[in-house]
């Protein structure tokens, strides 16, 4: 028997240390609730669980991102709902103004309300915001650039591809214009010779009465022009001021019909009676003069001109609206070229996934009286009221289309949120299987190790007492 090396005690102590180590690990798991508390517990499991945690947190944030996107869409759609209500009211007013029972004062009162409605539409366009981001002024639409600042793209449909489009303006649209030869009216209207009478412009009439001064006559003609959507300009650089009447808008549909009941009065004003004039539309050609770059429009593309506004359409909902500035100068020998580039940049990109590239673009076009074609909505005459009704029909259809698109975005985001939440739930369940401890199983292990620990302590005590037997040999 040996006393310097008590092997039985060493063996018992070794087993006791292993048991205590296992007991410590079991206590750690039971107190934390996790099967993996450090990399040493399960190196591969720890790596997998960390990737899962990363994905779960990303999915959770993506779900919140999608919810924020829905809030943006609801804000824009709510504003558009009010715009559409105002357009409906404006259309109701144009129908009212088109009725022949109205007087000029009645139509002027109607025009005042319509003008306020149009101003409010423009205010909503510039002031509708979410988190200081303006939504309806075109900032959330695809960006476009033109190498000719006087030929610009003011709106495009979602079906317009992101690339460059070439066109050439060969003629400008013009307003209908009646120009006189020079007014010799320098004194009040008198009955000898008789200069009183009526002046009719596009069916609207003003009476020139006895004792009207030249300035009063001019003001009456100016007011008459404003009623029919025209402008009176006077060239005073000559001895006999020249009266010129032009429609406010260019286009082949714009016409002027001037008639004065008194030929002597017309002669004094320097305007031939009767006089008629028509405007013209601008002329554009697609894909010229750069054939070497290839066709940017298809053979089925069509162009409809309205003054200096070009509406370019094609199959599958392709639509571009081009505005030509009134200050652009072209001649038959010097046309104006433009390359308009539509970019992917601009729409609001929502991160609706946990990883890079898992995004969704939300595009909201500009909604203003300019893009709706209502900048010069005028109901001061019966004909203009009828034209206004048609313009408002197009505007209402445009706003309805935008609202429908926003509704589709919202429905998509609702499904995205449901999918993200389901993925997060399933990943969390998988993470639980890897990382969480089975409390019942671990408690059984803890009980086993606890009993072994107690037994080990007892056996170590017995092993330490065995060398005492050597003392009997030494007596």
Tab-separated table of C-alpha atoms in Angstrom:
chain	number	residue	atom	x	y	z
A	1	UNK	CA	0.000	0.000	0.000
A	2	UNK	CA	1.232	3.541	-0.837
A	3	UNK	CA	0.546	6.868	0.797
A	4	UNK	CA	2.461	9.315	-1.452
A	5	UNK	CA	0.173	8.660	-4.412
A	6	UNK	CA	-3.395	7.873	-3.359
A	7	UNK	CA	-4.621	6.710	-6.741
A	8	UNK	CA	-8.124	5.922	-5.534
A	9	UNK	CA	-8.521	9.487	-4.260
A	10	UNK	CA	-7.070	10.912	-7.488
A	11	UNK	CA	-9.461	8.866	-9.618
A	12	UNK	CA	-12.445	9.798	-7.456
A	13	UNK	CA	-11.416	13.466	-7.547
A	14	UNK	CA	-11.095	13.392	-11.365
A	15	UNK	CA	-14.563	11.978	-11.778
A	16	UNK	CA	-15.914	14.488	-9.257
A	17	UNK	CA	-14.396	17.393	-11.208
A	18	UNK	CA	-15.941	16.150	-14.457
A	19	UNK	CA	-19.288	15.758	-12.733
A	20	UNK	CA	-19.091	19.263	-11.242
A	21	UNK	CA	-18.151	20.703	-14.633
A	22	UNK	CA	-21.153	19.021	-16.242
A	23	UNK	CA	-23.295	20.206	-13.332
A	24	UNK	CA	-22.100	23.799	-13.851
A	25	UNK	CA	-23.021	23.627	-17.563
A	26	UNK	CA	-26.422	22.211	-16.703
A	27	UNK	CA	-27.016	24.994	-14.167
A	28	UNK	CA	-25.978	27.586	-16.789
A	29	UNK	CA	-28.455	26.207	-19.300
A	30	UNK	CA	-31.260	25.985	-16.766
A	31	UNK	CA	-30.686	29.528	-15.506
A	32	UNK	CA	-30.397	31.121	-19.006
A	33	UNK	CA	-32.905	28.989	-20.846
A	34	UNK	CA	-30.463	28.588	-23.738
A	35	UNK	CA	-28.781	25.404	-24.899
A	36	UNK	CA	-25.970	27.455	-26.448
A	37	UNK	CA	-24.518	30.074	-24.100
A	38	UNK	CA	-21.065	30.273	-25.651
A	39	UNK	CA	-19.400	29.050	-28.807
A	40	UNK	CA	-17.892	26.063	-26.995
A	41	UNK	CA	-21.347	24.685	-26.227
A	42	UNK	CA	-22.033	24.096	-29.951
A	43	UNK	CA	-19.756	25.866	-32.436
A	44	UNK	CA	-21.782	25.020	-35.540
A	45	UNK	CA	-25.086	25.656	-33.805
A	46	UNK	CA	-23.861	29.047	-32.580
A	47	UNK	CA	-22.886	30.119	-36.123
A	48	UNK	CA	-26.241	28.995	-37.540
A	49	UNK	CA	-28.218	30.675	-34.757
A	50	UNK	CA	-26.432	34.005	-35.262
A	51	UNK	CA	-27.302	33.989	-38.969
A	52	UNK	CA	-30.881	33.203	-38.071
A	53	UNK	CA	-30.986	36.036	-35.547
A	54	UNK	CA	-29.645	38.409	-38.189
A	55	UNK	CA	-32.345	37.307	-40.615
A	56	UNK	CA	-35.127	37.497	-38.022
A	57	UNK	CA	-34.213	41.043	-36.992
A	58	UNK	CA	-34.009	42.040	-40.648
A	59	UNK	CA	-37.431	40.546	-41.375
A	60	UNK	CA	-38.903	42.314	-38.372
A	61	UNK	CA	-37.537	45.680	-39.542
A	62	UNK	CA	-38.607	45.005	-43.128
A	63	UNK	CA	-42.150	44.431	-41.874
A	64	UNK	CA	-42.056	47.807	-40.125
A	65	UNK	CA	-40.639	49.381	-43.306
A	66	UNK	CA	-43.560	48.010	-45.303
A	67	UNK	CA	-45.976	49.398	-42.712
A	68	UNK	CA	-44.342	52.818	-43.104
A	69	UNK	CA	-44.729	52.451	-46.870
A	70	UNK	CA	-48.449	51.828	-46.415
A	71	UNK	CA	-48.655	54.992	-44.318
A	72	UNK	CA	-47.005	56.975	-47.140
A	73	UNK	CA	-49.420	55.548	-49.692
A	74	UNK	CA	-52.419	56.239	-47.473
A	75	UNK	CA	-51.273	59.841	-47.039
A	76	UNK	CA	-50.943	60.352	-50.794
A	77	UNK	CA	-54.173	58.538	-51.570
A	78	UNK	CA	-56.059	60.567	-48.976
A	79	UNK	CA	-54.867	63.786	-50.587
A	80	UNK	CA	-55.806	62.504	-54.038
A	81	UNK	CA	-59.249	61.635	-52.736
A	82	UNK	CA	-59.761	65.311	-51.911
A	83	UNK	CA	-58.333	66.328	-55.293
A	84	UNK	CA	-60.815	64.048	-57.021
A	85	UNK	CA	-63.659	65.482	-54.948
A	86	UNK	CA	-62.666	68.974	-56.049
A	87	UNK	CA	-62.462	67.861	-59.663
A	88	UNK	CA	-65.939	66.384	-59.384
A	89	UNK	CA	-67.196	69.678	-57.966
A	90	UNK	CA	-65.442	71.626	-60.713
A	91	UNK	CA	-67.043	69.390	-63.328
A	92	UNK	CA	-70.427	69.998	-61.749
A	93	UNK	CA	-69.761	73.718	-62.032
A	94	UNK	CA	-68.737	73.477	-65.701
A	95	UNK	CA	-71.966	71.665	-66.472
A	96	UNK	CA	-73.836	74.408	-64.660
A	97	UNK	CA	-71.913	77.105	-66.540
A	98	UNK	CA	-72.684	75.448	-69.875
A	99	UNK	CA	-76.383	76.101	-69.383
A	100	UNK	CA	-77.704	78.906	-71.554
A	101	UNK	CA	-79.804	80.377	-68.745
A	102	UNK	CA	-76.698	81.816	-67.074
A	103	UNK	CA	-75.761	85.448	-67.373
A	104	UNK	CA	-72.199	86.714	-67.617
A	105	UNK	CA	-72.277	87.537	-63.914
A	106	UNK	CA	-73.423	84.004	-63.128
A	107	UNK	CA	-70.532	82.487	-65.032
A	108	UNK	CA	-68.108	84.893	-63.407
A	109	UNK	CA	-69.273	83.709	-59.974
A	110	UNK	CA	-68.852	80.098	-61.083
A	111	UNK	CA	-65.379	80.885	-62.435
A	112	UNK	CA	-64.337	82.295	-59.057
A	113	UNK	CA	-65.160	79.018	-57.308
A	114	UNK	CA	-63.417	76.976	-59.995
A	115	UNK	CA	-60.312	79.163	-59.715
A	116	UNK	CA	-60.216	78.579	-55.962
A	117	UNK	CA	-60.565	74.829	-56.481
A	118	UNK	CA	-57.677	74.832	-58.948
A	119	UNK	CA	-55.535	76.847	-56.520
A	120	UNK	CA	-56.255	74.320	-53.775
A	121	UNK	CA	-55.271	71.433	-56.059
A	122	UNK	CA	-51.911	73.122	-56.662
A	123	UNK	CA	-51.503	73.735	-52.922
A	124	UNK	CA	-52.164	70.069	-52.166
A	125	UNK	CA	-49.624	69.139	-54.855
A	126	UNK	CA	-46.876	71.144	-53.174
A	127	UNK	CA	-47.828	70.713	-49.499
A	128	UNK	CA	-48.743	67.024	-49.121
A	129	UNK	CA	-45.858	65.541	-47.121
A	130	UNK	CA	-44.847	62.461	-45.154
A	131	UNK	CA	-41.856	62.853	-42.858
A	132	UNK	CA	-41.043	66.128	-44.725
A	133	UNK	CA	-40.949	64.247	-48.068
A	134	UNK	CA	-43.301	65.877	-50.582
A	135	UNK	CA	-45.448	63.259	-52.297
A	136	UNK	CA	-47.500	64.853	-55.097
A	137	UNK	CA	-45.128	67.347	-56.716
A	138	UNK	CA	-43.239	64.776	-58.797
A	139	UNK	CA	-40.382	64.178	-56.336
A	140	UNK	CA	-41.456	60.540	-55.936
A	141	UNK	CA	-41.729	59.946	-59.686
A	142	UNK	CA	-39.024	58.827	-62.091
A	143	UNK	CA	-36.608	61.591	-62.994
A	144	UNK	CA	-36.189	62.765	-66.556
A	145	UNK	CA	-33.774	65.147	-68.232
A	146	UNK	CA	-33.780	66.919	-71.575
A	147	UNK	CA	-30.749	68.297	-73.364
A	148	UNK	CA	-33.043	71.091	-74.582
A	149	UNK	CA	-34.461	72.990	-71.610
A	150	UNK	CA	-37.314	74.327	-73.734
A	151	UNK	CA	-38.582	70.838	-74.632
A	152	UNK	CA	-39.391	68.941	-71.452
A	153	UNK	CA	-41.201	65.830	-70.297
A	154	UNK	CA	-43.940	66.733	-67.827
A	155	UNK	CA	-45.390	63.261	-67.223
A	156	UNK	CA	-44.952	59.647	-68.249
A	157	UNK	CA	-46.717	56.372	-67.554
A	158	UNK	CA	-45.124	53.427	-65.763
A	159	UNK	CA	-44.844	51.627	-69.109
A	160	UNK	CA	-42.284	54.151	-70.411
A	161	UNK	CA	-38.919	52.381	-70.281
A	162	UNK	CA	-35.877	54.023	-68.759
A	163	UNK	CA	-33.828	55.164	-71.739
A	164	UNK	CA	-33.346	58.137	-74.067
A	165	UNK	CA	-35.997	59.305	-76.531
A	166	UNK	CA	-35.196	61.544	-79.517
A	167	UNK	CA	-37.559	64.013	-81.143
A	168	UNK	CA	-37.469	67.123	-83.260
A	169	UNK	CA	-39.757	70.168	-83.195
A	170	UNK	CA	-40.240	71.449	-86.734
A	171	UNK	CA	-42.923	74.077	-86.067
A	172	UNK	CA	-44.268	75.895	-83.032
A	173	UNK	CA	-47.920	76.062	-82.132
A	174	UNK	CA	-49.513	79.480	-82.356
A	175	UNK	CA	-52.439	81.241	-80.744
A	176	UNK	CA	-55.329	82.570	-82.774
A	177	UNK	CA	-54.544	86.240	-83.343
A	178	UNK	CA	-56.390	89.180	-84.837
A	179	UNK	CA	-54.229	92.258	-85.395
A	180	UNK	CA	-55.572	95.659	-86.373
A	181	UNK	CA	-53.989	98.378	-88.457
A	182	UNK	CA	-54.015	101.207	-85.883
A	183	UNK	CA	-56.650	102.946	-83.789
A	184	UNK	CA	-57.636	106.531	-84.539
A	185	UNK	CA	-60.129	106.713	-81.691
A	186	UNK	CA	-58.923	109.766	-79.750
A	187	UNK	CA	-62.117	111.268	-78.347
A	188	UNK	CA	-65.300	110.164	-76.646
A	189	UNK	CA	-67.846	108.149	-78.549
A	190	UNK	CA	-70.437	110.460	-80.101
A	191	UNK	CA	-73.620	109.980	-82.045
A	192	UNK	CA	-72.434	112.171	-84.882
A	193	UNK	CA	-70.941	110.404	-86.620
A	194	UNK	CA	-72.569	107.495	-84.857
A	195	UNK	CA	-69.821	105.290	-83.323
A	196	UNK	CA	-71.992	103.450	-80.830
A	197	UNK	CA	-72.683	99.777	-81.318
A	198	UNK	CA	-71.754	96.322	-80.107
A	199	UNK	CA	-68.571	94.308	-80.335
A	200	UNK	CA	-68.891	90.529	-80.385
A	201	UNK	CA	-65.988	88.174	-79.747
A	202	UNK	CA	-66.565	84.411	-79.898
A	203	UNK	CA	-70.272	84.918	-79.271
A	204	UNK	CA	-69.851	87.218	-76.284
A	205	UNK	CA	-70.987	90.812	-76.704
A	206	UNK	CA	-70.132	94.156	-75.150
A	207	UNK	CA	-71.970	97.423	-75.841
A	208	UNK	CA	-70.094	100.582	-76.795
A	209	UNK	CA	-72.248	103.458	-75.602
A	210	UNK	CA	-72.406	107.174	-76.222
A	211	UNK	CA	-69.857	109.232	-74.269
A	212	UNK	CA	-67.583	106.226	-73.669
A	213	UNK	CA	-64.015	107.482	-73.608
A	214	UNK	CA	-61.249	105.746	-75.597
A	215	UNK	CA	-59.903	104.223	-72.354
A	216	UNK	CA	-63.372	102.939	-71.453
A	217	UNK	CA	-63.714	101.346	-74.890
A	218	UNK	CA	-60.315	99.747	-74.495
A	219	UNK	CA	-61.237	98.410	-71.055
A	220	UNK	CA	-64.500	96.957	-72.357
A	221	UNK	CA	-62.644	95.162	-75.140
A	222	UNK	CA	-60.026	93.934	-72.635
A	223	UNK	CA	-62.746	92.561	-70.323
A	224	UNK	CA	-64.432	90.919	-73.297
A	225	UNK	CA	-61.150	89.241	-74.252
A	226	UNK	CA	-60.650	87.892	-70.740
A	227	UNK	CA	-64.157	86.460	-70.814
A	228	UNK	CA	-63.395	84.335	-73.871
A	229	UNK	CA	-59.872	83.329	-72.788
A	230	UNK	CA	-57.966	85.866	-74.862
A	231	UNK	CA	-55.670	88.796	-74.222
A	232	UNK	CA	-55.741	92.307	-75.644
A	233	UNK	CA	-52.333	93.859	-76.279
A	234	UNK	CA	-51.742	97.380	-77.541
A	235	UNK	CA	-48.657	98.587	-79.403
A	236	UNK	CA	-48.302	102.201	-78.365
A	237	UNK	CA	-44.937	102.737	-80.051
A	238	UNK	CA	-46.696	104.017	-83.169
A	239	UNK	CA	-48.814	107.092	-83.718
A	240	UNK	CA	-52.005	105.079	-84.015
A	241	UNK	CA	-51.934	102.340	-81.327
A	242	UNK	CA	-52.381	98.875	-82.814
A	243	UNK	CA	-54.884	96.557	-81.127
A	244	UNK	CA	-54.014	92.856	-81.158
A	245	UNK	CA	-56.204	90.072	-79.744
A	246	UNK	CA	-54.719	86.616	-79.098
A	247	UNK	CA	-56.051	83.519	-77.393
A	248	UNK	CA	-54.324	82.644	-74.120
A	249	UNK	CA	-53.443	79.182	-75.417
A	250	UNK	CA	-52.000	77.953	-78.667
A	251	UNK	CA	-53.621	75.226	-80.701
A	252	UNK	CA	-55.695	74.452	-83.728
A	253	UNK	CA	-58.842	74.290	-81.601
A	254	UNK	CA	-58.383	77.915	-80.523
A	255	UNK	CA	-60.386	80.341	-82.641
A	256	UNK	CA	-61.321	84.023	-82.642
A	257	UNK	CA	-64.405	85.476	-84.329
A	258	UNK	CA	-64.612	89.262	-84.119
A	259	UNK	CA	-67.593	91.272	-85.272
A	260	UNK	CA	-68.486	94.912	-84.763
A	261	UNK	CA	-72.037	96.073	-85.494
A	262	UNK	CA	-70.773	99.516	-86.492
A	263	UNK	CA	-68.306	99.538	-89.396
A	264	UNK	CA	-67.289	103.130	-88.569
A	265	UNK	CA	-66.414	102.078	-84.997
A	266	UNK	CA	-64.407	99.124	-86.306
A	267	UNK	CA	-62.524	101.471	-88.622
A	268	UNK	CA	-61.752	103.791	-85.706
A	269	UNK	CA	-60.449	100.824	-83.723
A	270	UNK	CA	-58.367	99.742	-86.706
A	271	UNK	CA	-59.858	96.238	-86.715
A	272	UNK	CA	-61.524	94.794	-89.778
A	273	UNK	CA	-65.043	93.506	-89.190
A	274	UNK	CA	-65.790	90.697	-89.415
A	275	UNK	CA	-62.430	89.034	-88.659
A	276	UNK	CA	-61.644	85.414	-87.875
A	277	UNK	CA	-58.460	83.624	-86.870
A	278	UNK	CA	-57.396	80.124	-85.891
A	279	UNK	CA	-54.392	78.894	-83.960
A	280	UNK	CA	-52.080	76.089	-84.985
A	281	UNK	CA	-50.543	73.081	-83.267
A	282	UNK	CA	-46.837	72.513	-82.976
A	283	UNK	CA	-45.311	69.824	-85.176
A	284	UNK	CA	-42.868	67.239	-83.888
A	285	UNK	CA	-41.102	64.333	-85.532
A	286	UNK	CA	-39.919	61.301	-83.584
A	287	UNK	CA	-36.418	59.832	-83.804
A	288	UNK	CA	-34.982	62.640	-85.917
A	289	UNK	CA	-32.350	63.799	-86.678
A	290	UNK	CA	-30.317	61.073	-84.971
A	291	UNK	CA	-31.019	57.883	-86.950
A	292	UNK	CA	-27.539	56.586	-86.174
A	293	UNK	CA	-28.555	56.085	-82.544
A	294	UNK	CA	-31.332	53.704	-83.520
A	295	UNK	CA	-35.071	54.033	-83.039
A	296	UNK	CA	-36.163	55.195	-79.628
A	297	UNK	CA	-39.880	54.981	-80.433
A	298	UNK	CA	-41.655	52.070	-82.092
A	299	UNK	CA	-43.446	52.138	-85.439
A	300	UNK	CA	-46.792	52.037	-83.619
A	301	UNK	CA	-46.139	55.231	-81.649
A	302	UNK	CA	-48.632	58.021	-82.288
A	303	UNK	CA	-48.492	61.742	-81.508
A	304	UNK	CA	-51.464	63.947	-80.706
A	305	UNK	CA	-50.759	67.685	-80.534
A	306	UNK	CA	-52.669	70.261	-78.537
A	307	UNK	CA	-50.991	73.578	-79.112
A	308	UNK	CA	-47.472	73.206	-77.711
A	309	UNK	CA	-48.281	70.065	-75.749
A	310	UNK	CA	-47.521	66.707	-77.364
A	311	UNK	CA	-49.108	63.502	-76.128
A	312	UNK	CA	-47.101	60.504	-77.332
A	313	UNK	CA	-48.789	57.131	-76.920
A	314	UNK	CA	-48.084	53.527	-77.821
A	315	UNK	CA	-49.306	50.049	-76.988
A	316	UNK	CA	-49.591	48.627	-73.463
A	317	UNK	CA	-50.273	51.967	-71.793
A	318	UNK	CA	-47.142	53.808	-73.006
A	319	UNK	CA	-47.739	57.543	-72.657
A	320	UNK	CA	-45.492	60.612	-72.538
A	321	UNK	CA	-46.576	64.228	-72.346
A	322	UNK	CA	-44.096	66.721	-73.786
A	323	UNK	CA	-44.273	70.476	-73.206
A	324	UNK	CA	-42.715	72.895	-75.679
A	325	UNK	CA	-41.898	76.300	-74.221
A	326	UNK	CA	-43.523	79.278	-75.887
A	327	UNK	CA	-40.069	80.881	-76.032
A	328	UNK	CA	-38.626	78.179	-78.290
A	329	UNK	CA	-37.710	79.491	-81.727
A	330	UNK	CA	-37.830	77.205	-84.758
A	331	UNK	CA	-37.937	77.759	-88.498
A	332	UNK	CA	-38.332	75.338	-91.405
A	333	UNK	CA	-34.559	75.403	-91.857
A	334	UNK	CA	-33.615	75.388	-88.141
A	335	UNK	CA	-35.732	72.845	-86.235
A	336	UNK	CA	-35.124	72.177	-82.543
A	337	UNK	CA	-33.838	68.772	-81.401
A	338	UNK	CA	-34.224	67.185	-78.000
A	339	UNK	CA	-33.014	64.013	-76.332
A	340	UNK	CA	-35.184	63.211	-73.342
A	341	UNK	CA	-33.721	60.690	-70.906
A	342	UNK	CA	-35.967	58.835	-68.483
A	343	UNK	CA	-34.122	57.387	-65.475
A	344	UNK	CA	-34.915	54.648	-62.981
A	345	UNK	CA	-33.967	57.035	-60.179
A	346	UNK	CA	-36.620	59.005	-58.372
A	347	UNK	CA	-39.294	56.614	-57.060
A	348	UNK	CA	-39.425	55.871	-53.355
A	349	UNK	CA	-37.578	52.565	-52.781
A	350	UNK	CA	-38.935	50.565	-49.854
A	351	UNK	CA	-36.674	47.954	-48.226
A	352	UNK	CA	-39.199	45.161	-47.734
A	353	UNK	CA	-36.750	42.279	-47.264
A	354	UNK	CA	-33.975	41.336	-44.864
A	355	UNK	CA	-31.257	41.332	-47.547
A	356	UNK	CA	-29.796	43.657	-50.148
A	357	UNK	CA	-31.877	44.122	-53.258
A	358	UNK	CA	-35.135	42.997	-51.661
A	359	UNK	CA	-36.887	46.267	-52.428
A	360	UNK	CA	-40.043	47.689	-53.937
A	361	UNK	CA	-40.349	50.965	-55.849
A	362	UNK	CA	-43.305	53.292	-55.306
A	363	UNK	CA	-43.810	55.909	-58.023
A	364	UNK	CA	-46.269	58.776	-57.548
A	365	UNK	CA	-46.550	61.226	-60.461
A	366	UNK	CA	-47.024	64.960	-60.084
A	367	UNK	CA	-50.661	65.911	-59.632
A	368	UNK	CA	-51.167	69.603	-60.355
A	369	UNK	CA	-53.326	71.703	-62.640
A	370	UNK	CA	-50.435	71.665	-65.121
A	371	UNK	CA	-50.143	67.884	-65.373
A	372	UNK	CA	-53.943	67.543	-65.274
A	373	UNK	CA	-54.301	69.954	-68.207
A	374	UNK	CA	-56.360	72.448	-66.182
A	375	UNK	CA	-54.020	75.446	-66.001
A	376	UNK	CA	-56.347	77.718	-67.985
A	377	UNK	CA	-59.744	76.266	-67.118
A	378	UNK	CA	-62.246	78.941	-68.093
A	379	UNK	CA	-66.054	78.760	-67.971
A	380	UNK	CA	-66.857	82.390	-68.735
A	381	UNK	CA	-68.504	81.363	-72.012
A	382	UNK	CA	-70.804	78.505	-72.855
A	383	UNK	CA	-68.360	76.964	-75.324
A	384	UNK	CA	-65.476	77.143	-72.869
A	385	UNK	CA	-67.629	75.546	-70.190
A	386	UNK	CA	-68.272	72.619	-72.516
A	387	UNK	CA	-64.552	72.265	-73.244
A	388	UNK	CA	-63.866	72.450	-69.502
A	389	UNK	CA	-66.167	69.494	-68.885
A	390	UNK	CA	-64.127	67.357	-71.283
A	391	UNK	CA	-60.864	68.490	-69.710
A	392	UNK	CA	-62.158	67.601	-66.259
A	393	UNK	CA	-63.240	64.173	-67.491
A	394	UNK	CA	-59.649	63.479	-68.521
A	395	UNK	CA	-58.316	64.884	-65.239
A	396	UNK	CA	-60.661	62.756	-63.136
A	397	UNK	CA	-59.700	59.655	-65.093
A	398	UNK	CA	-56.022	60.454	-64.546
A	399	UNK	CA	-56.431	60.898	-60.780
A	400	UNK	CA	-58.549	57.747	-60.573
A	401	UNK	CA	-55.796	55.823	-62.349
A	402	UNK	CA	-53.180	57.109	-59.907
A	403	UNK	CA	-55.365	56.180	-56.937
A	404	UNK	CA	-55.885	52.714	-58.383
A	405	UNK	CA	-52.112	52.295	-58.703
A	406	UNK	CA	-51.619	53.398	-55.104
A	407	UNK	CA	-54.269	50.922	-54.012
A	408	UNK	CA	-52.408	48.158	-55.825
A	409	UNK	CA	-49.190	49.195	-54.047
A	410	UNK	CA	-50.964	49.031	-50.694
A	411	UNK	CA	-52.413	45.593	-51.382
A	412	UNK	CA	-48.982	44.337	-52.388
A	413	UNK	CA	-47.457	45.716	-49.196
A	414	UNK	CA	-50.187	44.069	-47.116
A	415	UNK	CA	-49.228	40.709	-48.627
A	416	UNK	CA	-45.537	41.519	-48.145
A	417	UNK	CA	-46.094	42.166	-44.457
A	418	UNK	CA	-48.008	38.893	-44.071
A	419	UNK	CA	-45.214	37.010	-45.839
A	420	UNK	CA	-42.511	38.694	-43.762
A	421	UNK	CA	-44.318	37.943	-40.513
A	422	UNK	CA	-44.784	34.295	-41.496
A	423	UNK	CA	-41.104	33.958	-42.417
A	424	UNK	CA	-40.091	35.573	-39.135
A	425	UNK	CA	-42.319	33.165	-37.201
A	426	UNK	CA	-40.911	30.102	-38.942
A	427	UNK	CA	-37.302	31.263	-38.521
A	428	UNK	CA	-37.900	31.989	-34.840
A	429	UNK	CA	-39.258	28.483	-34.394
A	430	UNK	CA	-36.190	27.044	-36.121
A	431	UNK	CA	-33.909	29.208	-33.958
A	432	UNK	CA	-35.678	27.955	-30.857
A	433	UNK	CA	-34.971	24.356	-31.800
A	434	UNK	CA	-31.275	25.143	-32.192
A	435	UNK	CA	-30.698	27.567	-29.336
A	436	UNK	CA	-33.283	27.002	-26.616
A	437	UNK	CA	-32.786	24.349	-23.957
A	438	UNK	CA	-35.313	21.596	-23.245
A	439	UNK	CA	-35.954	22.363	-19.577
A	440	UNK	CA	-37.382	18.928	-18.735
A	441	UNK	CA	-34.511	17.061	-20.346
A	442	UNK	CA	-31.911	19.383	-18.851
A	443	UNK	CA	-33.503	19.076	-15.396
A	444	UNK	CA	-33.157	15.301	-15.628
A	445	UNK	CA	-29.495	15.767	-16.556
A	446	UNK	CA	-29.020	18.183	-13.682
A	447	UNK	CA	-30.553	15.719	-11.203
A	448	UNK	CA	-28.305	12.929	-12.530
A	449	UNK	CA	-25.157	15.063	-12.253
A	450	UNK	CA	-26.173	16.312	-8.822
A	451	UNK	CA	-26.504	12.731	-7.525
A	452	UNK	CA	-23.155	11.788	-9.104
A	453	UNK	CA	-21.567	14.835	-7.495
A	454	UNK	CA	-22.801	13.833	-4.086
A	455	UNK	CA	-21.648	10.240	-4.657
A	456	UNK	CA	-18.257	11.486	-5.850
A	457	UNK	CA	-17.784	13.536	-2.710
A	458	UNK	CA	-18.652	10.518	-0.605
A	459	UNK	CA	-16.273	8.256	-2.512
A	460	UNK	CA	-13.480	10.813	-2.321
A	461	UNK	CA	-13.941	10.883	1.428
A	462	UNK	CA	-13.677	7.070	1.529
A	463	UNK	CA	-10.595	7.111	-0.666
A	464	UNK	CA	-8.901	9.647	1.594
A	465	UNK	CA	-9.527	7.412	4.627
A	466	UNK	CA	-7.891	4.299	3.081
A	467	UNK	CA	-4.268	5.358	3.888
A	468	UNK	CA	-5.254	5.356	7.562
A	469	UNK	CA	-5.088	1.541	7.450
A	470	UNK	CA	-1.344	1.779	7.009
A	471	UNK	CA	-1.016	2.948	10.600
A	472	UNK	CA	-1.977	-0.557	11.754
A	473	UNK	CA	1.138	-1.901	10.050
A	474	UNK	CA	3.313	0.635	11.867
A	475	UNK	CA	2.162	-0.268	15.370
